[in-house]
Coordinates of C-alpha atoms and ligand atoms in Angstrom, one line a residue:
X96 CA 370.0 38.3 148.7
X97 CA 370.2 35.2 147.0
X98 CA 374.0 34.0 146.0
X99 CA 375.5 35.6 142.8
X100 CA 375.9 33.9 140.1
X101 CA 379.4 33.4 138.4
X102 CA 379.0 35.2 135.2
X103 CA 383.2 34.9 134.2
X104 CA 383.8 31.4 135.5
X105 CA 386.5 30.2 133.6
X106 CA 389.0 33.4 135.4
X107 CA 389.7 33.4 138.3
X108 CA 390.6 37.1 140.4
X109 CA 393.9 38.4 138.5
X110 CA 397.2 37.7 140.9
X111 CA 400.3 40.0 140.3
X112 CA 403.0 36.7 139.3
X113 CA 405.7 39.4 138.7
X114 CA 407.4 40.4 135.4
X115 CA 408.7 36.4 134.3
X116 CA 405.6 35.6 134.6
X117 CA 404.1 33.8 131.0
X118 CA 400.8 33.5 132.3
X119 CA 398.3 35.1 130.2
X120 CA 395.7 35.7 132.9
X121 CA 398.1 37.2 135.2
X122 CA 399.6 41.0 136.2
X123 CA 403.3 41.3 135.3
X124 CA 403.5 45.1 136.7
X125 CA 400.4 46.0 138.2
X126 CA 400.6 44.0 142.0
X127 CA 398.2 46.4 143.6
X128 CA 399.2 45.0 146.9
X129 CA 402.9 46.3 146.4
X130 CA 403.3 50.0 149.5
X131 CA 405.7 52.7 147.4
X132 CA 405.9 55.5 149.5
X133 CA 403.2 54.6 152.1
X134 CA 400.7 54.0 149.8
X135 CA 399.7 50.5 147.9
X136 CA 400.1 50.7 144.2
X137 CA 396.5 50.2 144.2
X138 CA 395.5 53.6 145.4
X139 CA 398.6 55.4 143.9
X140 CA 396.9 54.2 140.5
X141 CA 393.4 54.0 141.1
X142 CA 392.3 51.9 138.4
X143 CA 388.5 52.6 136.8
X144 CA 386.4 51.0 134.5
X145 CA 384.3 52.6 132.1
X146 CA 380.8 51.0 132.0
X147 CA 379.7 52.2 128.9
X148 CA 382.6 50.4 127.2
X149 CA 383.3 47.1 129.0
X150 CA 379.7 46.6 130.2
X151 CA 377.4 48.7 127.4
X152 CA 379.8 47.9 124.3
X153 CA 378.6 45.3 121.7
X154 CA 381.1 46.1 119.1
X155 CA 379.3 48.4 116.7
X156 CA 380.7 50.4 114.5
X157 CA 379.6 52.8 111.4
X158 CA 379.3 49.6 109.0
X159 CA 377.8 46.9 110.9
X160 CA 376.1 46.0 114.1
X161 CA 377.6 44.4 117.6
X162 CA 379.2 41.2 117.2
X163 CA 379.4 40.9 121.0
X164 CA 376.6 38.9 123.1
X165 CA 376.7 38.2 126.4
X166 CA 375.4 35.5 128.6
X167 CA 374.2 38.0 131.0
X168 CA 372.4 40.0 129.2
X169 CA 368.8 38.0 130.1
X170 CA 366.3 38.9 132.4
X171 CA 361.8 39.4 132.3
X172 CA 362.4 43.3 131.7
X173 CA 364.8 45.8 130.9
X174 CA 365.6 46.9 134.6
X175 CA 366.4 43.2 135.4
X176 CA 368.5 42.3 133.0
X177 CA 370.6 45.7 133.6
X178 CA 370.4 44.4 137.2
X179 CA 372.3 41.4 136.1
X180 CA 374.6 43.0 134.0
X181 CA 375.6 45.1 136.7
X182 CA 376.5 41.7 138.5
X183 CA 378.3 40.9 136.1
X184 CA 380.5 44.0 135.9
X185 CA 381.2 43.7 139.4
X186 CA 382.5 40.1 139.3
X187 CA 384.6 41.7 136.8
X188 CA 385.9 45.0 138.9
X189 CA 386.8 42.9 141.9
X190 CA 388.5 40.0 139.7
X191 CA 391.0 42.4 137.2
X192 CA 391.0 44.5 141.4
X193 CA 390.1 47.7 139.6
X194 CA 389.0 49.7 143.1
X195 CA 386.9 52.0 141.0
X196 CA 384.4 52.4 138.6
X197 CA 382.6 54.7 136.0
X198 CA 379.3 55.2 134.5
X199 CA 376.9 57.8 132.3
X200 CA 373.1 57.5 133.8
X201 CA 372.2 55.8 130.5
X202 CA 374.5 53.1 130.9
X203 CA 373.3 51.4 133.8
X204 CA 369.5 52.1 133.6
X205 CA 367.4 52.1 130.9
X206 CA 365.9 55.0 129.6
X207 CA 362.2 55.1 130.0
X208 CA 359.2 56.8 127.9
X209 CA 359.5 60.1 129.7
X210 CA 362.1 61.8 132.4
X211 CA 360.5 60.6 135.5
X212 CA 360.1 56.6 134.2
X213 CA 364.5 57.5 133.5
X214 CA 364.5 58.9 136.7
X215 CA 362.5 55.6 138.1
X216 CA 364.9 53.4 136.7
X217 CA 367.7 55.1 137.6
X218 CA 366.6 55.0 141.2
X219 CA 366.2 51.0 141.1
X220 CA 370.0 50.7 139.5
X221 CA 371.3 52.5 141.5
X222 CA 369.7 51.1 144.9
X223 CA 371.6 47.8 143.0
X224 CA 375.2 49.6 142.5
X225 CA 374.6 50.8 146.2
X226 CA 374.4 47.3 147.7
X227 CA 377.5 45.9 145.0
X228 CA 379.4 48.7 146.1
X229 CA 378.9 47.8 150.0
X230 CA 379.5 43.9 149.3
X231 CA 382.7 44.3 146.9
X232 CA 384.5 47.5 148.6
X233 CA 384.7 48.8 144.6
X234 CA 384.0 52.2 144.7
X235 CA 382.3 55.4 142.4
X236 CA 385.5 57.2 141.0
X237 CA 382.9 59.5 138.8
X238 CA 379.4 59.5 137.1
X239 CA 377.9 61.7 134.5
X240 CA 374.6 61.5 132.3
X241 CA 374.5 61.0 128.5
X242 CA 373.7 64.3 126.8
X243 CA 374.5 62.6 123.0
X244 CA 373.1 59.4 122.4
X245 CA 369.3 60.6 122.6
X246 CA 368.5 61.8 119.5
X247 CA 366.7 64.8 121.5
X248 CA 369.9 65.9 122.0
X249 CA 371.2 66.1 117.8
X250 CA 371.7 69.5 118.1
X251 CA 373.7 69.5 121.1
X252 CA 372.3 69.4 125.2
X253 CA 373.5 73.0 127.1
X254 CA 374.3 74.7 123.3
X255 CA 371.1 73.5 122.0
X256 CA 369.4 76.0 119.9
X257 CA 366.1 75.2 121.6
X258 CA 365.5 76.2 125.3
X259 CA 363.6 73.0 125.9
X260 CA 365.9 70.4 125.3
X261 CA 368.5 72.5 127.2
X262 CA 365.5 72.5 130.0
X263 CA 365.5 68.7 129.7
X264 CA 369.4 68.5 129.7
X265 CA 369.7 70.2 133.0
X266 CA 367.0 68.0 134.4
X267 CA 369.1 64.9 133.1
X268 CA 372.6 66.6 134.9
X269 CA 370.5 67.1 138.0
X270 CA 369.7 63.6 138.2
X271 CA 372.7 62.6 137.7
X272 CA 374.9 64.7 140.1
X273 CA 372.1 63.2 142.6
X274 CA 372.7 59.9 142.0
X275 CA 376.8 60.5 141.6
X276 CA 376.7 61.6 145.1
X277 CA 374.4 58.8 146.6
X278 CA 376.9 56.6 145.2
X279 CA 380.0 58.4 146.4
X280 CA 381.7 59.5 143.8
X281 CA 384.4 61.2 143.7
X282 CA 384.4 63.2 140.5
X283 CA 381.7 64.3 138.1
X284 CA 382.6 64.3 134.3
X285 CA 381.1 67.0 131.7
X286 CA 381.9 65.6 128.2
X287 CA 380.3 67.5 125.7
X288 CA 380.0 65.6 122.8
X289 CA 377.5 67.7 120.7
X290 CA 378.3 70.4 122.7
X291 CA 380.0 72.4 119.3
X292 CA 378.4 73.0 115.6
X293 CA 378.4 71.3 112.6
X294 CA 377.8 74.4 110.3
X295 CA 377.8 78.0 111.4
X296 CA 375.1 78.6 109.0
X297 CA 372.5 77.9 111.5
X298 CA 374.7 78.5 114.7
X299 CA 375.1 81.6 117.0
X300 CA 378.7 80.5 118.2
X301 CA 378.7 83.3 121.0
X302 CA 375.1 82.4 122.8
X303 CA 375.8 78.7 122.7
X304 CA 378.9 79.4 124.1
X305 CA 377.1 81.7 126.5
X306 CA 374.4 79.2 126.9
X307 CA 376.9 76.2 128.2
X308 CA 378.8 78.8 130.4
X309 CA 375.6 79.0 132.2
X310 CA 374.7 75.2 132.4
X311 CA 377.9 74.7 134.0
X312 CA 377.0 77.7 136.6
X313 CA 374.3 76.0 137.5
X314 CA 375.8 72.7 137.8
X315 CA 378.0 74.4 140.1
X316 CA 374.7 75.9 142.1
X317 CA 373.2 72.5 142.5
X318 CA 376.1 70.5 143.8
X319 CA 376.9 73.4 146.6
X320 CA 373.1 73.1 147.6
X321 CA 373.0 69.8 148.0
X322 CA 376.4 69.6 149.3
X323 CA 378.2 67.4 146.6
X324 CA 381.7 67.9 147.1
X325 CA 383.0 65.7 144.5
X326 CA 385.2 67.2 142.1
X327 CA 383.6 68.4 138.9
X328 CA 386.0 67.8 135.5
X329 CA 386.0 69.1 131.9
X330 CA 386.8 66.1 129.4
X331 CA 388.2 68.1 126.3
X332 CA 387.8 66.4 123.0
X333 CA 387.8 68.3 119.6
X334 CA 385.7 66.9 117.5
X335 CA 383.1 63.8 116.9
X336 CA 381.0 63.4 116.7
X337 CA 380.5 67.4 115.9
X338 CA 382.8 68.9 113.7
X339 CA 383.5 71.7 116.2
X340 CA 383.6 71.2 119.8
X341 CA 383.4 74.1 122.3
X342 CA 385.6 72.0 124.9
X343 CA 388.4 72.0 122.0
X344 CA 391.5 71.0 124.3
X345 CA 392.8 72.2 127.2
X346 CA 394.3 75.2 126.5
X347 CA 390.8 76.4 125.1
X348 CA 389.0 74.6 128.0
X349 CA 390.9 77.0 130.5
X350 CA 390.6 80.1 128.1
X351 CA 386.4 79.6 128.2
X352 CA 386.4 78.3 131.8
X353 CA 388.1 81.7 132.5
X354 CA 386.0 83.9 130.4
X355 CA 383.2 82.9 132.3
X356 CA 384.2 83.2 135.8
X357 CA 384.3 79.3 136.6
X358 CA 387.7 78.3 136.9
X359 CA 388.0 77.8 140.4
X360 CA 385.2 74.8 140.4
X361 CA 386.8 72.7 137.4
X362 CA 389.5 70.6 136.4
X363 CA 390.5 68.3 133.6
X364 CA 389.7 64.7 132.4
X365 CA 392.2 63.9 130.2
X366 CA 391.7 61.2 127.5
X367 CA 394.8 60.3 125.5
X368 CA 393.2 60.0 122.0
X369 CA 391.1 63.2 122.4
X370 CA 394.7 65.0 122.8
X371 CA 395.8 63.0 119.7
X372 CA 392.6 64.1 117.7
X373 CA 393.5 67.7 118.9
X374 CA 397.1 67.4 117.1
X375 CA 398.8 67.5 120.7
X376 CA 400.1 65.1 122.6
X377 CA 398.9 63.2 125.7
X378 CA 401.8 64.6 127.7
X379 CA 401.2 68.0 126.4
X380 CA 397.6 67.6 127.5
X381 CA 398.9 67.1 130.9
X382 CA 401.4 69.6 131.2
X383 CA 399.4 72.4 130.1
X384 CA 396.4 71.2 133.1
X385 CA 399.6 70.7 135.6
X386 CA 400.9 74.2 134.6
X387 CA 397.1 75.8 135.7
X388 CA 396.9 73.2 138.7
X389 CA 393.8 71.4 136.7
X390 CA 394.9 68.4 136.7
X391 CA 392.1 66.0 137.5
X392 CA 392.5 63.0 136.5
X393 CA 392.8 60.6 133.3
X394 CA 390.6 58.5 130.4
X395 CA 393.2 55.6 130.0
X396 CA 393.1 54.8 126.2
X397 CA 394.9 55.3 122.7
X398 CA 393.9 56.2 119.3
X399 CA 395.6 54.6 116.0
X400 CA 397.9 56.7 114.0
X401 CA 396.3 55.3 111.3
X402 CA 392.8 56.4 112.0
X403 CA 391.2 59.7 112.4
X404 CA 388.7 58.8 115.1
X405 CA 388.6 58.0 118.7
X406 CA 388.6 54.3 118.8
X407 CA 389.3 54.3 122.3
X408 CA 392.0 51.4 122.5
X409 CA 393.9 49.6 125.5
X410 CA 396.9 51.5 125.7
X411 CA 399.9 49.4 126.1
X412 CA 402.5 52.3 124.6
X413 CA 404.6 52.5 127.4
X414 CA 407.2 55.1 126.2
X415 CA 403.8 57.5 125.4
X416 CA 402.6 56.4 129.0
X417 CA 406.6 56.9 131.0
X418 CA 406.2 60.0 129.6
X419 CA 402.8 61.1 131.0
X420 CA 403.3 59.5 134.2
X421 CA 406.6 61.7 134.6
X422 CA 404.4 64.9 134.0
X423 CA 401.8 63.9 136.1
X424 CA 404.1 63.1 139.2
X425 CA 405.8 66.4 138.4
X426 CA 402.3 67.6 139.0
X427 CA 402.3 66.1 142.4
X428 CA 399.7 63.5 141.1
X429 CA 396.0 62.8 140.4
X430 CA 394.7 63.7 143.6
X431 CA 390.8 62.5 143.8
X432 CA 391.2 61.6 140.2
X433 CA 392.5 58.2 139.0
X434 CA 393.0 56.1 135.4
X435 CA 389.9 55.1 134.4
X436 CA 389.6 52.7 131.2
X437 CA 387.7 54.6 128.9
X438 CA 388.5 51.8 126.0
X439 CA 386.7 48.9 124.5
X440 CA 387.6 45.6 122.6
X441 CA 388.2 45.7 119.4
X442 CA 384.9 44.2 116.8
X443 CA 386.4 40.7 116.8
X444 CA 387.7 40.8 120.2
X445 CA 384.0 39.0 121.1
X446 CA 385.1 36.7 124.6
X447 CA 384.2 38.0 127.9
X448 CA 388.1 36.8 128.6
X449 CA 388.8 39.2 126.6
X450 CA 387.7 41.9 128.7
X451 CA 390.6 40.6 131.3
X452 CA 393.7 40.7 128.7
X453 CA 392.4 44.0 127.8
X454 CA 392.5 45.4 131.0
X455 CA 395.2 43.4 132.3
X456 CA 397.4 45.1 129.0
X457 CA 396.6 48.3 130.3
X458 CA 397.2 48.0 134.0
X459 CA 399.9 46.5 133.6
X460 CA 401.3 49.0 131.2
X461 CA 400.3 51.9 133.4
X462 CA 401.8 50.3 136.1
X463 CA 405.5 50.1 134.7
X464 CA 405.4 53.2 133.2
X465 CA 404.2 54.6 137.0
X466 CA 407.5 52.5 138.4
X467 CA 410.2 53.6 135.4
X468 CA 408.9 57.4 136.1
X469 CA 409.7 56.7 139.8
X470 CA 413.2 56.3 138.8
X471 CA 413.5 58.6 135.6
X472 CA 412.1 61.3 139.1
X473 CA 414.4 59.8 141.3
X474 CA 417.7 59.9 139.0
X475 CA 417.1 63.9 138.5
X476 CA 419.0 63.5 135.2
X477 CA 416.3 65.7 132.7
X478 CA 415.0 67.4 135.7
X479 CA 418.8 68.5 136.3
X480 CA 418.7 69.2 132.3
X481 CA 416.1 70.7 132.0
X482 CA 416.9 73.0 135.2
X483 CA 420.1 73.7 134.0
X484 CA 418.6 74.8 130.4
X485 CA 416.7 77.9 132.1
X486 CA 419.6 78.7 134.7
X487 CA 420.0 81.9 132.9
X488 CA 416.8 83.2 134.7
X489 CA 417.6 82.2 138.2
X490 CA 419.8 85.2 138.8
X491 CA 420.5 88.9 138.0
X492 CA 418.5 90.0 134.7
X493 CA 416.9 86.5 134.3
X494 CA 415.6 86.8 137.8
X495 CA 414.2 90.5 136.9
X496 CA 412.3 89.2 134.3
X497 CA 410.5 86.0 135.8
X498 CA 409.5 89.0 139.2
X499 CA 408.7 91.7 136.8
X500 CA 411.2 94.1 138.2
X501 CA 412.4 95.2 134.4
X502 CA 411.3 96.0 131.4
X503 CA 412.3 96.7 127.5
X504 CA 414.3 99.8 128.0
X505 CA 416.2 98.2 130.7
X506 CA 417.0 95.2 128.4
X507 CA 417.9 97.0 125.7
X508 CA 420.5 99.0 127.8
X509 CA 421.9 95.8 128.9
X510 CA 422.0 94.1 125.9
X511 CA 423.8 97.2 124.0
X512 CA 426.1 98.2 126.7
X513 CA 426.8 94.8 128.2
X514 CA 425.6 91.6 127.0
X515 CA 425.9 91.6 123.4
X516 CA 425.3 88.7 121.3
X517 CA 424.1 85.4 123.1
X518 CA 425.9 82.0 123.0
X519 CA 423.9 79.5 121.3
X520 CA 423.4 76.1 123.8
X521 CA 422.0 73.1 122.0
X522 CA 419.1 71.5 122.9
X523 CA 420.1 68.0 122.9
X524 CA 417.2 66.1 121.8
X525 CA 418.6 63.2 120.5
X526 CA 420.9 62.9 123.8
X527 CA 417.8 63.1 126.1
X528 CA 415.8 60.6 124.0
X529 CA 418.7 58.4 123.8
X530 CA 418.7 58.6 128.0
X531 CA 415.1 58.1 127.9
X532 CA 415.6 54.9 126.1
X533 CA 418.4 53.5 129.0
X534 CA 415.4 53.4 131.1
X535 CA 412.7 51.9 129.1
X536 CA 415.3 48.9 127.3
X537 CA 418.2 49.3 129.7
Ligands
LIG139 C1 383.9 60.1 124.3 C2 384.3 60.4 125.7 C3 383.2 59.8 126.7 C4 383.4 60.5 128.1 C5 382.3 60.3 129.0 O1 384.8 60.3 123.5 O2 385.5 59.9 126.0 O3 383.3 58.5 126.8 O4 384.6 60.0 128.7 O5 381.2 61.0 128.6
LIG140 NI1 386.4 59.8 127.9
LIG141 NI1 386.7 59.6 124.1

């Protein structure tokens, strides 16, 4: 192979300087290095970056076209020039020392005239991403294939109202699972971004739904025959681009993955706007996987209160990110799942450096928040509140209920012979978020 070229010269790899640290091109938080509990911080957070967004964005956005151009983006023919991009990612995952990365099919290889010049494409990519992955240690934390930029796919891939383009769908999901598990990957993503309707008019609601069920069935098939044994994730979003989407949130992902006999083979991709965008919270989003055990694993980003779309920003809240780090360690963690970037630089934001203070923001964010969650765990003080709050049902009656060993006319007896009114307890909201505070301001 002949030697790489350096496509971000002017930054060197990212070192962890601690948090005095005013260098710009620096970790303050994230030293991935750093053992807690055994494990390096590193592969406690496993850090991902989205291809599509750091490698495939240009800046576009509903009123105007990319304002990003990069050097690397040259080459005789379209394979070769996303041959060299993918160079160029690399440089980047080993310098901000993300250990994983993330790709649709679409992203790294470009799609040809028909499915088996996509197919051809893909191949040579990923015979490229094989070799980068070997030489740089980064690995495949999950793949997927575009079912929504294609404008085959208008009216949606596995709820298509046209058996053909679902035909062509599967073929593309195929592909990819192939290719996800040549590369290693350890999770495979379903997003279904026109998986929904825009006007019932022309929809049948109950065979798409019907329709996807089986898709996913399927996709379940495949991977057992050709013994992928990554984990497969739902990535709930509720709308946009279609009005509706099937894959609502979470609550409705596990309410459809259960009507149709597939809960056992799926877990959740969280993304922090596409809870926003649902009206719940990323915690929320969490808690209600955690609760099911379907907690997968995450898509790092943030909306803007201000807007009502999913502009996929670097997420530096870290009171919003304390919080959902505390929920998932309550969960026990990510298991085979990991943070993965799925955010992009903002229109003007148009330097390749600006891919590192991007990412650096985020890691760095993710990584305090992981650290002041350690300690909010360790201290016990809401887990003891919040433990204390539901006391009532550790014992006698309480206890009944939570086993099922009573039932209504037991409790009424109780409560008219014995109990009478109840004591109100407050909740003391303000009190807990004034605690919270102590550890994110001291
Ligand atoms: C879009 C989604 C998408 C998925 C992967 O909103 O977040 O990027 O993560 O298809
Ligand atoms: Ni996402
Ligand atoms: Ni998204």
């Amino acid at each position: 192979m002949k030697k790489a070229a350096v496509h971000f010269p002017t930054v060197p790899t990212i070192a962890f300087e601690g948090p005095s640290s005013t260098r710009s091109l620096a970790f303050r938080h994230y030293n991935p290095d750093e053992i807690i509990d055994g494990k390096t911080l590193s592969q406690h957070l496993r850090f991902s970056i989205a291809y599509w967004h750091s490698f495939r964005g240009v800046g576009a956005d509903p009123f105007g076209p990319g304002t990003i151009q990069r050097p690397w983006e040259t080459g005789k023919d379209a394979v070769s020039i996303a041959k060299t991009r993918m160079d160029a990612a690399f440089e980047f995952f080993q310098k901000i020392r993300a250990p994983f990365w993330c790709f649709h099919d679409r992203d790294i290889a470009p799609e040809g005239a028909t499915l088996a010049e996509s197919n051809q494409n893909l191949d040579a990519v990923v015979a490229h991403a094989l070799a980068l992955q070997k030489s740089t240690g980064v690995k495949l934390l999950w793949g997927t294939a575009n079912l929504f930029s294609n404008p085959r796919y208008m009216c949606g891939a596995a709820t298509n109202p046209d058996a053909h383009v679902y035909a062509y769908a599967a073929a593309q999901v195929k592909k990819a699972m192939d290719v996800t598990k040549e590369l290693g990957g350890e999770n495979y993503v379903f997003w279904g971004g026109r998986e929904g309707y825009e006007t019932l008019l022309n929809t049948n609601l109950k065979r798409e739904q019907d329709h996807l069920a089986a898709f996913l069935h399927m996709a379940v098939d495949y991977a057992r025959s050709i013994g992928f044994k990554g984990q497969f994730l739902i990535e709930p979003k509720p709308k946009e681009p279609t009005k509706h989407q099937y894959d609502f949130d979470v609550a409705s992902g596990i309410a459809f993955l259960r009507t149709y006999g597939l809960e056992n083979y799926f877990k959740f991709n969280i993304e922090t706007n596409h809870a926003t965008l649902a009206g719940h919270t990323f915690q929320h989003e969490i808690e209600v996987a955690a609760a099911q055990k379907m907690l997968g694993s995450i898509d790092a980003n943030s909306g803007d209160l201000l807007l009502g779309w999913d502009t996929d920003q670097f997420n530096t809240d870290v009171k919003e990110l304390t919080l959902a780090m505390v929920s998932i360690l309550n969960a026990g963690g990510l298991g085979r799942g990991g943070f993965n970037f799925d955010a992009k630089l903002r229109r003007p934001s148009i330097d390749p450096e600006d891919l590192f203070h991007a990412h650096i923001g985020g890691m760095d964010a993710y990584a305090l928040a992981f650290k002041l969650a350690r300690r909010i765990r360790a201290d016990g003080k809401f887990t003891n509140f919040v433990t204390d709050r539901y006391a009532s049902f550790d014992a006698g009656f309480g206890r009944d209920i939570e086993t099922g060993k009573t039932n209504f006319k037991a409790l009424e007896k109780l409560v008219l012979s014995k109990l009478g009114e109840p004591t109100p307890r407050s909740g003391k909201q303000e009190y807990l978020e004034n605690l919270l505070n102590t550890y994110l301001h001291g």
